[in-house]
Structures are given as structure tokens and as C-alpha cells.
Amino acid sequence: MSTYRICLIEDDPIMGEALSDRFELEDYHCDWFKTGGAAILALGHTKYDIAICDIQLPDINGEDLFKQLKASEACLPHFIFTTGYGTIDRAVRLLKLGAQDYLTKPLDIHALLNTVQSLCSRSVCSVTRDTMLGVSAAMRHVEALLPRIAKNPTSVLITGESGVGKERLARALRSQYDPEHKMPFVTVNCGALTESLLEAELFGYAKGAFTGALREKRGLFELANGGTLFLDEIGEMSPAMQVKLLRAIQERQIVRVGAETPLHVDIRLICATHQDLKQMVEAGKFREDLYYRIHVIHLHIPPLRERKEDILWLTGNLLEDWNTQNSDLRTLSKPAEQSLLNYPWPGNIRELKHCLERSCILSQQTELSAELLFDDAPAPPEETYSTQESLSEYIQACEKKYINNCLRINDGHIAETAASLGISRKNLWEKMKKLGI
């Protein structure tokens, strides 16, 4: 029997028995509770890895149960919610509260088992607001991959537009294999330094190596030894430096500038860029052999405009930080929320952070207005709706758009898309056929 324990909270006797039996067959230890009260008592004195909770319980709403447990400040297991009456609003609300997934019935048992297996590989209580990457399907998918990637000391390439949070993802990966942050995490922006300065920074230099080198200096490779070296904007690195970096990665050795003796280094390498390295390889601007060395695992972060579910979640986190550090509390008006969702955010999370910080400083009222948020640019227009289509046609258009977005995020994989939507693969195929996707 596996050491992983599952707390199943389900009042339907047929569903509860079926899930309980299946988990036992899959080698999990499963405790089944038919009421929220019984589950709360069990969660108070038993350490579970996963809690699978129905929303509609006979004595308490599943969402209220979760809020009650959160308020107790207890160390909770990973929570997955299930319901036969799913809504996007409720799903986003639960994910904001800290739930890990939200699935609608009839359940796709294979998708549920995959989610359980992925979450069990992550430390209980390790997922907090500070370690979450987002509530969108795209970021939850990336986050779910990190435990598997962390098991192997291989090179990782993170891509995405400027400001999407590539360093945050690198730090989240580091936290998976070094949760107590005992090993070093060293970062450098390759585009911020000239070739000669970057070489000295990466590899260090010997005393007298050049004018002004009055003492020897350890480079970032040495400082990161045993830990992680994060090379941001690696696409800006000169061809000559690419050769030296490739040699260091292949041989796991570096030589300080002006020295002769090689030094052994053992690091995890994470690289990031906003550029298309494959296109640069084809144009002869980036070495192909280096590209394949750093491109073993590829993680892509979509721009903020393609994962709008994360906008208000990030905004809430940023305002919470502001309210914690300042006596002038700030909230968002409904028009301001809508403006944030309508704006394309070319600067991504970095721009969102600056926008909120500026408006928090300048606002003379607690509630931030849309006009103040976009002080140096007109507020984005509110969404307009055509009155020429029926409600049914409008709902179908929204559903088609949302499914198309999920398919794009999951690279067209039906199983992964169905899992992110909380429906079965059969249900997804039927919807795609009906909507003409």
C-alpha cells in the first residue's frame, strides 16, 4: 500500500464507493467521508496528501468547508473539488483561495488519477500564494511539470515575452529540488553586460589578469557550485561567449580569465530568453550545438493577454502586498477590474505591477478607479455586445472561444485540454463537433 493518503469527501454512495475502490486499486490509502463535518474532524488530526471534495454536501457547502479550514491556518493537503454544476466563476474563485483543481462530473477518472499522481509528488503545504505561478490552465500545467523536471539535473530553457515572469518560474523550479534554499541560486542578465565583463562575471579572473585585477575573483559558475545558475536573456550572448559557455557546460569545468588551472563545477543550468532561439539558429546568430545543450526541457510562459484568468489573481496578490506594507489600504472598483481584463498588457506582469504601484501611490481614495490605473494612456474600452444574436448564440461563441484557447495552450492535446476544462475527452470531442472546431 502506498504511503500517500487521500481524503475523499463525497455524499453520493455510488460515486464515493467507485472512487474509493479505484484509489485502493491504484495503491493509495483512501478514507471516505460522506459529510463535511466528519471530514473536517479527520483533516484536523490526520495528515493527508490529497483531499477530493464535492461542492454539494448534505451539511456544508464544499467551498465554505475549504474557507473554514483555511481560516484555521492548518497545514492543508492539496484540494481538488468536484461538482455536477460547474461554473467558471466558481472554479476561478476556488483556485484563488488555493485549491489545486476543479473538475466537473461526470469525472474523467484518468484525468483525475493523473492530477492526483502529479500532486502527490509535491510536498504537502509547499504550495502557497508565493509559490503558485497562476490560476490559468496554462500556468497550472507548467506548475504541474516542475516536480518531474526537478528529479533530473538537466538543462531547462524558459521562453516568453519580457515581463511574463521567467525568473519567478526559475525560482519555483529551484524550490522544487531545494525547498529549504540551502544551495545557492545565482542569476545574471546576459544582455546587461559587455562580452569581456560577462566572461569575467561568469568565470572569474586571476590576480593581474588585466589592469585593475588587484586580486582574484570567483565567477558566478563557482558561486553557483552545488546549486543553480540562471542565465537570463541568453539570446543576447555573443558568438564568442557562446563557445566558452558550451565548453563549460560540456566539460563541467571553467577556467578563470588569466588563469590556467581548470576548476570543476557542478550546477543546474536554467536559461531564459524572450527571443526565438530556433529562428536565431537558422539565421546563424546562435550556435546550434549550444541550443540543443540548453534546450533539453522547454517551458514556455504565454503572455498575460492570453491568460486573462491570471490578471485579477495577480492584481489581488499585488494589492495584498501593498496593504500589508502600507496604512493606506487599496481595493479595485468593478470598472477598474474590467479595464484590467480588457487591456492587452504589452509589458505583461512587470507593466501590471508598475501600473498598480503608481495608482496606489497617487490615489486619494481607497478604491482605485479605471482612469487612475491608466493615467498615461486612455483606459481600455469596455466590452461591447451585439444585440443581433440570441443568448444561446452568444454562449456558444464564448464556449467556442474558450475551448480554442485551451486547445492552443495545450498544443492541441485532447486529453490535457479535457483535463484543464474539467470534462471527459468524449465530452470535449462532442463539444468540438457541435461548435465546428
Coordinates of C-alpha atoms in Angstrom, one line a residue:
M1 CA 0.0 0.0 0.0
S2 CA 1.3 3.4 -0.9
T3 CA 2.2 5.9 1.8
Y4 CA 0.0 8.6 0.1
R5 CA -3.3 9.2 1.9
I6 CA -6.4 10.6 0.2
C7 CA -9.3 12.2 2.0
L8 CA -12.4 11.7 -0.2
I9 CA -15.4 13.8 0.7
E10 CA -18.4 12.6 -1.3
D11 CA -22.0 12.1 -0.2
D12 CA -23.1 10.1 -3.3
P13 CA -22.8 6.5 -2.2
I14 CA -22.3 5.1 -5.8
M15 CA -19.7 7.8 -6.7
G16 CA -18.0 7.6 -3.3
E17 CA -17.7 3.8 -3.4
A18 CA -16.4 3.7 -7.0
L19 CA -13.7 6.4 -6.4
S20 CA -12.7 4.8 -3.1
D21 CA -12.3 1.3 -4.6
R22 CA -10.4 2.7 -7.6
F23 CA -7.9 4.6 -5.4
E24 CA -7.3 1.5 -3.3
L25 CA -6.7 -0.4 -6.6
E26 CA -4.2 2.3 -7.6
D27 CA -2.4 1.6 -4.3
Y28 CA -3.5 4.8 -2.4
H29 CA -4.8 4.8 1.1
C30 CA -8.3 6.4 0.8
D31 CA -10.5 7.5 3.7
W32 CA -14.1 8.2 2.5
F33 CA -16.3 10.7 4.3
K34 CA -20.0 11.4 3.4
T35 CA -20.3 14.7 5.3
G36 CA -18.2 17.8 5.6
G37 CA -18.3 17.7 9.4
A38 CA -16.7 14.3 9.5
A39 CA -14.1 15.3 7.0
I40 CA -13.1 18.5 9.0
L41 CA -12.6 16.4 12.1
A42 CA -10.4 13.9 10.2
L43 CA -8.4 16.6 8.5
G44 CA -7.7 18.1 11.9
H45 CA -5.9 15.1 13.2
T46 CA -4.7 13.1 10.2
K47 CA -2.1 14.1 7.6
Y48 CA -3.5 13.7 4.1
D49 CA -1.7 14.3 0.8
I50 CA -4.8 15.0 -1.3
A51 CA -8.4 16.0 -0.4
I52 CA -11.1 15.4 -3.1
C53 CA -14.2 17.3 -2.1
D54 CA -17.6 17.5 -3.7
I55 CA -19.2 21.0 -3.7
Q56 CA -22.7 19.9 -2.8
L57 CA -22.5 18.2 0.6
P58 CA -25.5 17.5 2.9
D59 CA -24.3 19.6 5.9
I60 CA -22.0 22.2 4.4
N61 CA -21.0 23.7 1.0
G62 CA -17.6 22.4 -0.1
E63 CA -16.4 26.0 -0.7
D64 CA -17.4 27.0 2.8
L65 CA -15.7 23.9 4.2
F66 CA -12.5 24.9 2.4
K67 CA -12.7 28.5 3.7
Q68 CA -13.2 27.2 7.2
L69 CA -10.2 25.0 7.0
K70 CA -8.1 27.9 5.5
A71 CA -9.2 30.2 8.4
S72 CA -7.9 27.7 10.9
E73 CA -4.4 28.2 9.4
A74 CA -3.9 24.5 9.5
C75 CA -1.5 22.8 7.1
L76 CA -3.9 21.5 4.4
P77 CA -3.4 18.8 1.8
H78 CA -3.8 19.6 -1.9
F79 CA -7.5 20.2 -2.6
I80 CA -9.4 19.0 -5.7
F81 CA -13.1 20.0 -6.0
T82 CA -15.7 18.1 -7.9
T83 CA -19.2 19.1 -8.8
G84 CA -22.0 18.4 -11.2
Y85 CA -22.8 22.1 -11.5
G86 CA -19.6 23.7 -12.6
T87 CA -19.2 27.3 -13.4
I88 CA -16.0 29.2 -14.5
D89 CA -16.6 31.9 -11.8
R90 CA -16.6 29.3 -9.0
A91 CA -13.6 27.5 -10.4
V92 CA -11.5 30.7 -10.6
R93 CA -12.7 31.7 -7.1
L94 CA -11.6 28.3 -5.6
L95 CA -8.3 28.4 -7.4
K96 CA -7.7 31.9 -6.0
L97 CA -8.4 30.5 -2.5
G98 CA -5.7 27.9 -3.0
A99 CA -7.4 24.8 -4.5
Q100 CA -5.3 22.9 -6.9
D101 CA -8.0 21.8 -9.4
Y102 CA -11.7 21.9 -10.1
L103 CA -13.4 19.0 -12.0
T104 CA -17.0 18.7 -13.3
K105 CA -19.0 15.5 -13.3
P106 CA -19.1 13.0 -14.9
L107 CA -15.5 12.7 -13.9
D108 CA -12.8 11.6 -16.3
I109 CA -11.1 9.1 -14.0
H110 CA -7.9 9.0 -15.9
A111 CA -7.6 12.8 -15.7
L112 CA -8.3 12.7 -12.0
L113 CA -5.7 10.0 -11.4
N114 CA -3.1 11.9 -13.4
T115 CA -3.8 15.0 -11.3
V116 CA -3.6 13.0 -8.0
Q117 CA -0.3 11.4 -9.1
S118 CA 1.2 14.8 -10.0
L119 CA 0.1 16.5 -6.8
C120 CA 1.3 13.6 -4.6
S121 CA 4.9 14.1 -5.9
R122 CA 4.8 17.6 -4.5
S123 CA 5.3 18.3 -0.8
V124 CA 2.2 18.9 1.2
C125 CA 1.9 22.5 2.3
S126 CA 4.5 23.5 -0.2
V127 CA 2.0 25.3 -2.5
T128 CA 1.3 28.8 -1.2
R129 CA 0.4 32.1 -2.8
D130 CA 4.1 32.9 -3.1
T131 CA 4.9 29.6 -4.9
M132 CA 1.9 29.4 -7.2
L133 CA 2.5 30.6 -10.8
G134 CA -1.1 31.4 -11.6
V135 CA -4.6 30.1 -11.7
S136 CA -4.9 29.8 -15.5
A137 CA -4.8 26.4 -17.2
A138 CA -1.5 27.3 -18.9
M139 CA 0.3 28.1 -15.7
R140 CA -1.2 25.3 -13.7
H141 CA 0.1 22.9 -16.5
V142 CA 3.6 24.4 -16.2
E143 CA 3.5 24.2 -12.4
A144 CA 2.4 20.5 -12.6
L145 CA 5.5 19.7 -14.7
L146 CA 8.0 21.1 -12.2
P147 CA 8.2 18.1 -9.7
R148 CA 9.1 15.8 -12.6
I149 CA 11.7 18.2 -14.0
A150 CA 13.2 18.7 -10.6
K151 CA 14.0 15.0 -10.3
N152 CA 16.6 15.2 -13.0
P153 CA 19.6 17.7 -13.1
T154 CA 19.1 18.6 -16.7
S155 CA 19.2 22.0 -18.5
V156 CA 16.0 23.9 -18.8
L157 CA 15.1 26.7 -21.2
I158 CA 12.3 29.2 -20.3
T159 CA 10.8 31.3 -23.0
G160 CA 8.3 34.1 -23.1
E161 CA 7.9 37.8 -23.7
S162 CA 9.7 40.3 -21.5
G163 CA 8.0 40.7 -18.1
V164 CA 6.0 37.4 -18.1
G165 CA 7.8 36.0 -15.0
K166 CA 10.6 33.8 -16.3
E167 CA 12.8 34.3 -13.3
R168 CA 9.8 33.6 -11.0
L169 CA 9.4 30.3 -12.8
A170 CA 13.1 29.5 -12.5
R171 CA 12.9 30.2 -8.7
A172 CA 9.8 28.0 -8.5
L173 CA 11.7 25.1 -10.2
R174 CA 14.6 25.6 -7.8
S175 CA 12.2 25.4 -4.8
Q176 CA 11.1 22.0 -6.0
Y177 CA 14.5 20.4 -5.7
D178 CA 15.8 22.7 -2.9
P179 CA 12.7 23.6 -0.8
E180 CA 14.8 24.9 2.1
H181 CA 17.0 27.0 -0.2
K182 CA 20.2 25.6 1.2
M183 CA 22.0 25.6 -2.1
P184 CA 23.0 28.8 -4.0
F185 CA 20.8 30.4 -6.7
V186 CA 22.8 32.8 -8.8
T187 CA 21.4 34.9 -11.6
V188 CA 22.9 37.1 -14.4
N189 CA 21.3 39.0 -17.2
C190 CA 23.5 38.2 -20.3
G191 CA 22.2 41.3 -22.2
A192 CA 23.2 43.7 -19.5
L193 CA 27.0 43.2 -19.8
T194 CA 29.6 43.5 -22.5
E195 CA 31.3 40.4 -23.7
S196 CA 34.5 40.9 -21.6
L197 CA 32.6 41.8 -18.5
L198 CA 30.3 38.8 -18.9
E199 CA 33.2 36.4 -19.2
A200 CA 34.8 37.8 -16.1
E201 CA 31.5 37.6 -14.3
L202 CA 30.8 34.0 -15.3
F203 CA 34.2 32.5 -15.0
G204 CA 36.0 34.9 -12.6
Y205 CA 39.6 36.1 -13.1
A206 CA 43.1 35.6 -11.6
K207 CA 45.0 38.4 -9.9
G208 CA 46.8 40.5 -12.6
A209 CA 44.7 39.1 -15.4
F210 CA 44.1 42.7 -16.6
T211 CA 44.5 46.2 -15.5
G212 CA 42.6 46.7 -12.2
A213 CA 42.5 43.0 -11.3
L214 CA 44.2 43.5 -8.0
R215 CA 43.0 40.2 -6.5
E216 CA 41.5 37.0 -7.8
K217 CA 37.7 36.8 -8.1
R218 CA 35.4 33.9 -8.2
G219 CA 32.9 33.8 -11.1
L220 CA 29.2 33.0 -11.0
F221 CA 29.8 29.4 -12.0
E222 CA 31.9 28.9 -8.9
L223 CA 29.4 30.8 -6.7
A224 CA 26.6 28.6 -8.0
N225 CA 28.6 25.4 -7.5
G226 CA 26.2 22.8 -6.0
G227 CA 23.2 24.9 -6.8
T228 CA 21.6 26.7 -9.7
L229 CA 22.9 29.2 -12.3
F230 CA 20.2 31.2 -14.0
L231 CA 21.2 32.8 -17.3
D232 CA 18.6 35.4 -18.3
E233 CA 18.4 36.7 -21.9
I234 CA 20.9 34.1 -23.1
G235 CA 19.9 35.1 -26.7
E236 CA 21.9 38.3 -26.2
M237 CA 25.1 36.4 -25.7
S238 CA 27.9 37.0 -28.3
P239 CA 29.1 34.1 -30.5
A240 CA 32.5 34.0 -28.8
M241 CA 30.8 33.7 -25.4
Q242 CA 28.5 31.0 -26.7
V243 CA 31.6 28.9 -27.5
K244 CA 33.0 29.4 -24.0
L245 CA 29.7 28.6 -22.3
L246 CA 29.2 25.5 -24.4
R247 CA 32.7 24.2 -23.3
A248 CA 31.9 24.9 -19.6
I249 CA 28.6 23.0 -19.9
Q250 CA 30.1 20.0 -21.7
E251 CA 33.2 19.6 -19.6
R252 CA 31.7 20.9 -16.3
Q253 CA 34.9 22.9 -15.9
I254 CA 35.7 26.5 -16.1
V255 CA 39.0 28.5 -16.3
R256 CA 39.3 31.9 -14.7
V257 CA 40.3 34.7 -17.0
G258 CA 44.1 34.9 -16.9
A259 CA 44.5 31.5 -15.2
E260 CA 45.5 28.1 -16.5
T261 CA 44.1 25.6 -14.0
P262 CA 40.6 24.3 -14.7
L263 CA 38.1 24.2 -11.9
H264 CA 35.3 21.6 -11.7
V265 CA 31.8 22.9 -11.2
D266 CA 28.5 21.1 -10.5
I267 CA 25.5 23.2 -11.3
R268 CA 21.9 23.1 -12.6
L269 CA 21.6 25.4 -15.5
I270 CA 18.4 27.3 -16.3
C271 CA 18.4 29.7 -19.2
A272 CA 15.7 32.2 -20.3
T273 CA 15.1 34.4 -23.3
H274 CA 12.3 36.4 -25.0
Q275 CA 13.8 35.6 -28.4
D276 CA 13.1 32.7 -30.8
L277 CA 16.4 30.8 -30.4
K278 CA 15.5 28.3 -33.1
Q279 CA 15.0 31.1 -35.6
M280 CA 18.3 32.6 -34.4
V281 CA 20.0 29.2 -35.1
E282 CA 18.6 29.2 -38.6
A283 CA 19.8 32.7 -39.1
G284 CA 23.3 31.8 -37.9
K285 CA 23.1 34.1 -34.8
F286 CA 23.0 31.3 -32.2
R287 CA 25.1 28.1 -32.1
E288 CA 23.1 25.0 -32.9
D289 CA 25.1 22.8 -30.5
L290 CA 24.6 25.2 -27.6
Y291 CA 20.9 25.4 -28.4
Y292 CA 20.4 21.7 -28.0
R293 CA 22.5 21.7 -24.9
I294 CA 20.3 24.2 -23.1
H295 CA 17.0 23.1 -24.8
V296 CA 16.6 19.7 -23.1
I297 CA 13.5 20.8 -21.3
H298 CA 11.5 23.7 -22.7
L299 CA 9.0 25.7 -20.6
H300 CA 7.0 28.5 -22.3
I301 CA 5.1 31.2 -20.5
P302 CA 2.3 32.7 -22.5
P303 CA 1.8 36.5 -22.4
L304 CA -0.6 37.9 -19.9
R305 CA -3.2 38.8 -22.6
E306 CA -3.5 35.1 -23.4
R307 CA -4.1 34.0 -19.8
K308 CA -6.6 36.6 -18.6
E309 CA -7.6 34.4 -15.6
D310 CA -4.3 35.3 -14.0
I311 CA -4.8 39.1 -14.2
L312 CA -7.1 39.6 -11.3
W313 CA -5.3 36.9 -9.3
L314 CA -2.0 38.7 -9.7
T315 CA -3.7 42.0 -9.0
G316 CA -5.1 40.6 -5.8
N317 CA -1.7 39.4 -4.7
L318 CA 0.0 42.8 -5.5
L319 CA -2.7 44.8 -3.7
E320 CA -2.4 42.4 -0.7
D321 CA 1.3 43.1 -0.6
W322 CA 0.7 46.8 -0.8
N323 CA -2.0 46.7 2.0
T324 CA 0.4 44.7 4.2
Q325 CA 3.2 47.2 3.9
N326 CA 1.1 50.5 3.9
S327 CA -1.5 52.0 6.1
D328 CA -3.4 53.3 3.1
L329 CA -5.5 50.3 2.1
R330 CA -6.4 49.9 -1.6
T331 CA -9.2 48.0 -3.4
L332 CA -10.4 47.8 -7.0
S333 CA -13.7 49.1 -8.3
K334 CA -15.6 46.8 -10.7
P335 CA -15.0 49.1 -13.7
A336 CA -11.3 49.0 -12.8
E337 CA -11.3 45.2 -12.8
Q338 CA -12.9 45.2 -16.2
S339 CA -10.4 47.7 -17.5
L340 CA -7.5 45.5 -16.3
L341 CA -9.1 42.5 -18.1
N342 CA -9.6 44.4 -21.4
Y343 CA -6.1 45.9 -21.5
P344 CA -3.6 43.9 -23.7
W345 CA -0.6 44.3 -21.2
P346 CA 2.3 44.5 -23.7
G347 CA 4.7 44.7 -20.7
N348 CA 3.0 41.7 -19.1
I349 CA 3.3 41.3 -15.3
R350 CA 6.0 43.9 -15.0
E351 CA 3.7 46.5 -16.5
L352 CA 0.8 45.4 -14.3
K353 CA 2.9 45.8 -11.2
H354 CA 4.1 49.3 -12.2
C355 CA 0.5 50.3 -13.1
L356 CA -0.8 49.2 -9.7
E357 CA 2.0 50.7 -7.7
R358 CA 1.7 54.1 -9.4
S359 CA -2.1 54.2 -8.9
C360 CA -1.8 53.1 -5.2
I361 CA 0.6 56.0 -4.6
L362 CA -1.4 58.6 -6.4
S363 CA -4.9 57.6 -5.4
Q364 CA -6.6 59.8 -2.7
Q365 CA -9.3 57.2 -2.2
T366 CA -9.3 53.6 -1.1
E367 CA -11.0 52.3 -4.2
L368 CA -8.8 52.6 -7.4
S369 CA -10.6 53.9 -10.5
A370 CA -10.0 52.8 -14.1
E371 CA -9.0 56.3 -15.1
L372 CA -6.2 56.4 -12.4
L373 CA -4.9 52.9 -13.3
F374 CA -4.2 54.1 -16.9
D375 CA -3.0 57.6 -16.0
D376 CA -0.7 57.9 -19.0
A377 CA -3.0 56.2 -21.5
P378 CA -6.7 56.1 -22.1
A379 CA -8.5 53.3 -20.2
P380 CA -9.3 50.4 -22.5
P381 CA -12.9 50.4 -23.7
E382 CA -15.5 48.2 -22.0
E383 CA -16.5 45.1 -23.9
T384 CA -19.5 45.7 -26.2
Y385 CA -22.0 43.1 -27.1
S386 CA -24.1 42.7 -30.2
T387 CA -27.9 42.6 -29.7
Q388 CA -28.3 40.9 -33.1
E389 CA -27.6 37.4 -31.7
S390 CA -29.6 35.3 -29.2
L391 CA -28.4 34.4 -25.8
S392 CA -27.8 30.8 -26.9
E393 CA -25.7 32.0 -29.9
Y394 CA -23.6 34.3 -27.6
I395 CA -23.0 31.5 -25.1
Q396 CA -21.9 29.1 -27.9
A397 CA -19.5 31.7 -29.2
C398 CA -18.0 32.2 -25.7
E399 CA -17.7 28.4 -25.3
K400 CA -16.0 28.0 -28.7
K401 CA -13.5 30.8 -28.0
Y402 CA -12.6 29.3 -24.6
I403 CA -12.2 25.8 -25.9
N404 CA -10.0 27.1 -28.8
N405 CA -7.8 29.0 -26.3
C406 CA -7.4 25.8 -24.1
L407 CA -6.5 23.7 -27.2
R408 CA -3.9 26.3 -28.2
I409 CA -2.4 26.4 -24.6
N410 CA -2.2 22.5 -24.6
D411 CA -0.7 22.3 -28.1
G412 CA -3.9 20.5 -29.4
H413 CA -3.6 17.6 -27.0
I414 CA -7.2 16.4 -26.4
A415 CA -6.6 14.6 -23.0
E416 CA -4.7 17.6 -21.5
T417 CA -7.3 20.1 -22.8
A418 CA -10.2 18.0 -21.4
A419 CA -8.4 17.8 -18.0
S420 CA -7.9 21.5 -17.9
L421 CA -11.6 22.1 -18.8
G422 CA -12.7 19.6 -16.2
I423 CA -14.6 17.4 -18.7
S424 CA -14.1 14.0 -20.3
R425 CA -12.4 13.5 -23.6
K426 CA -15.6 12.2 -25.1
N427 CA -17.5 15.3 -23.9
L428 CA -14.8 17.5 -25.4
W429 CA -15.0 15.7 -28.8
E430 CA -18.8 16.2 -28.8
K431 CA -18.5 19.9 -28.0
M432 CA -15.8 20.4 -30.7
K433 CA -18.0 18.6 -33.3
K434 CA -21.1 20.7 -32.2
L435 CA -19.2 24.0 -32.3
G436 CA -17.3 23.3 -35.5
I437 CA -13.8 23.2 -34.0

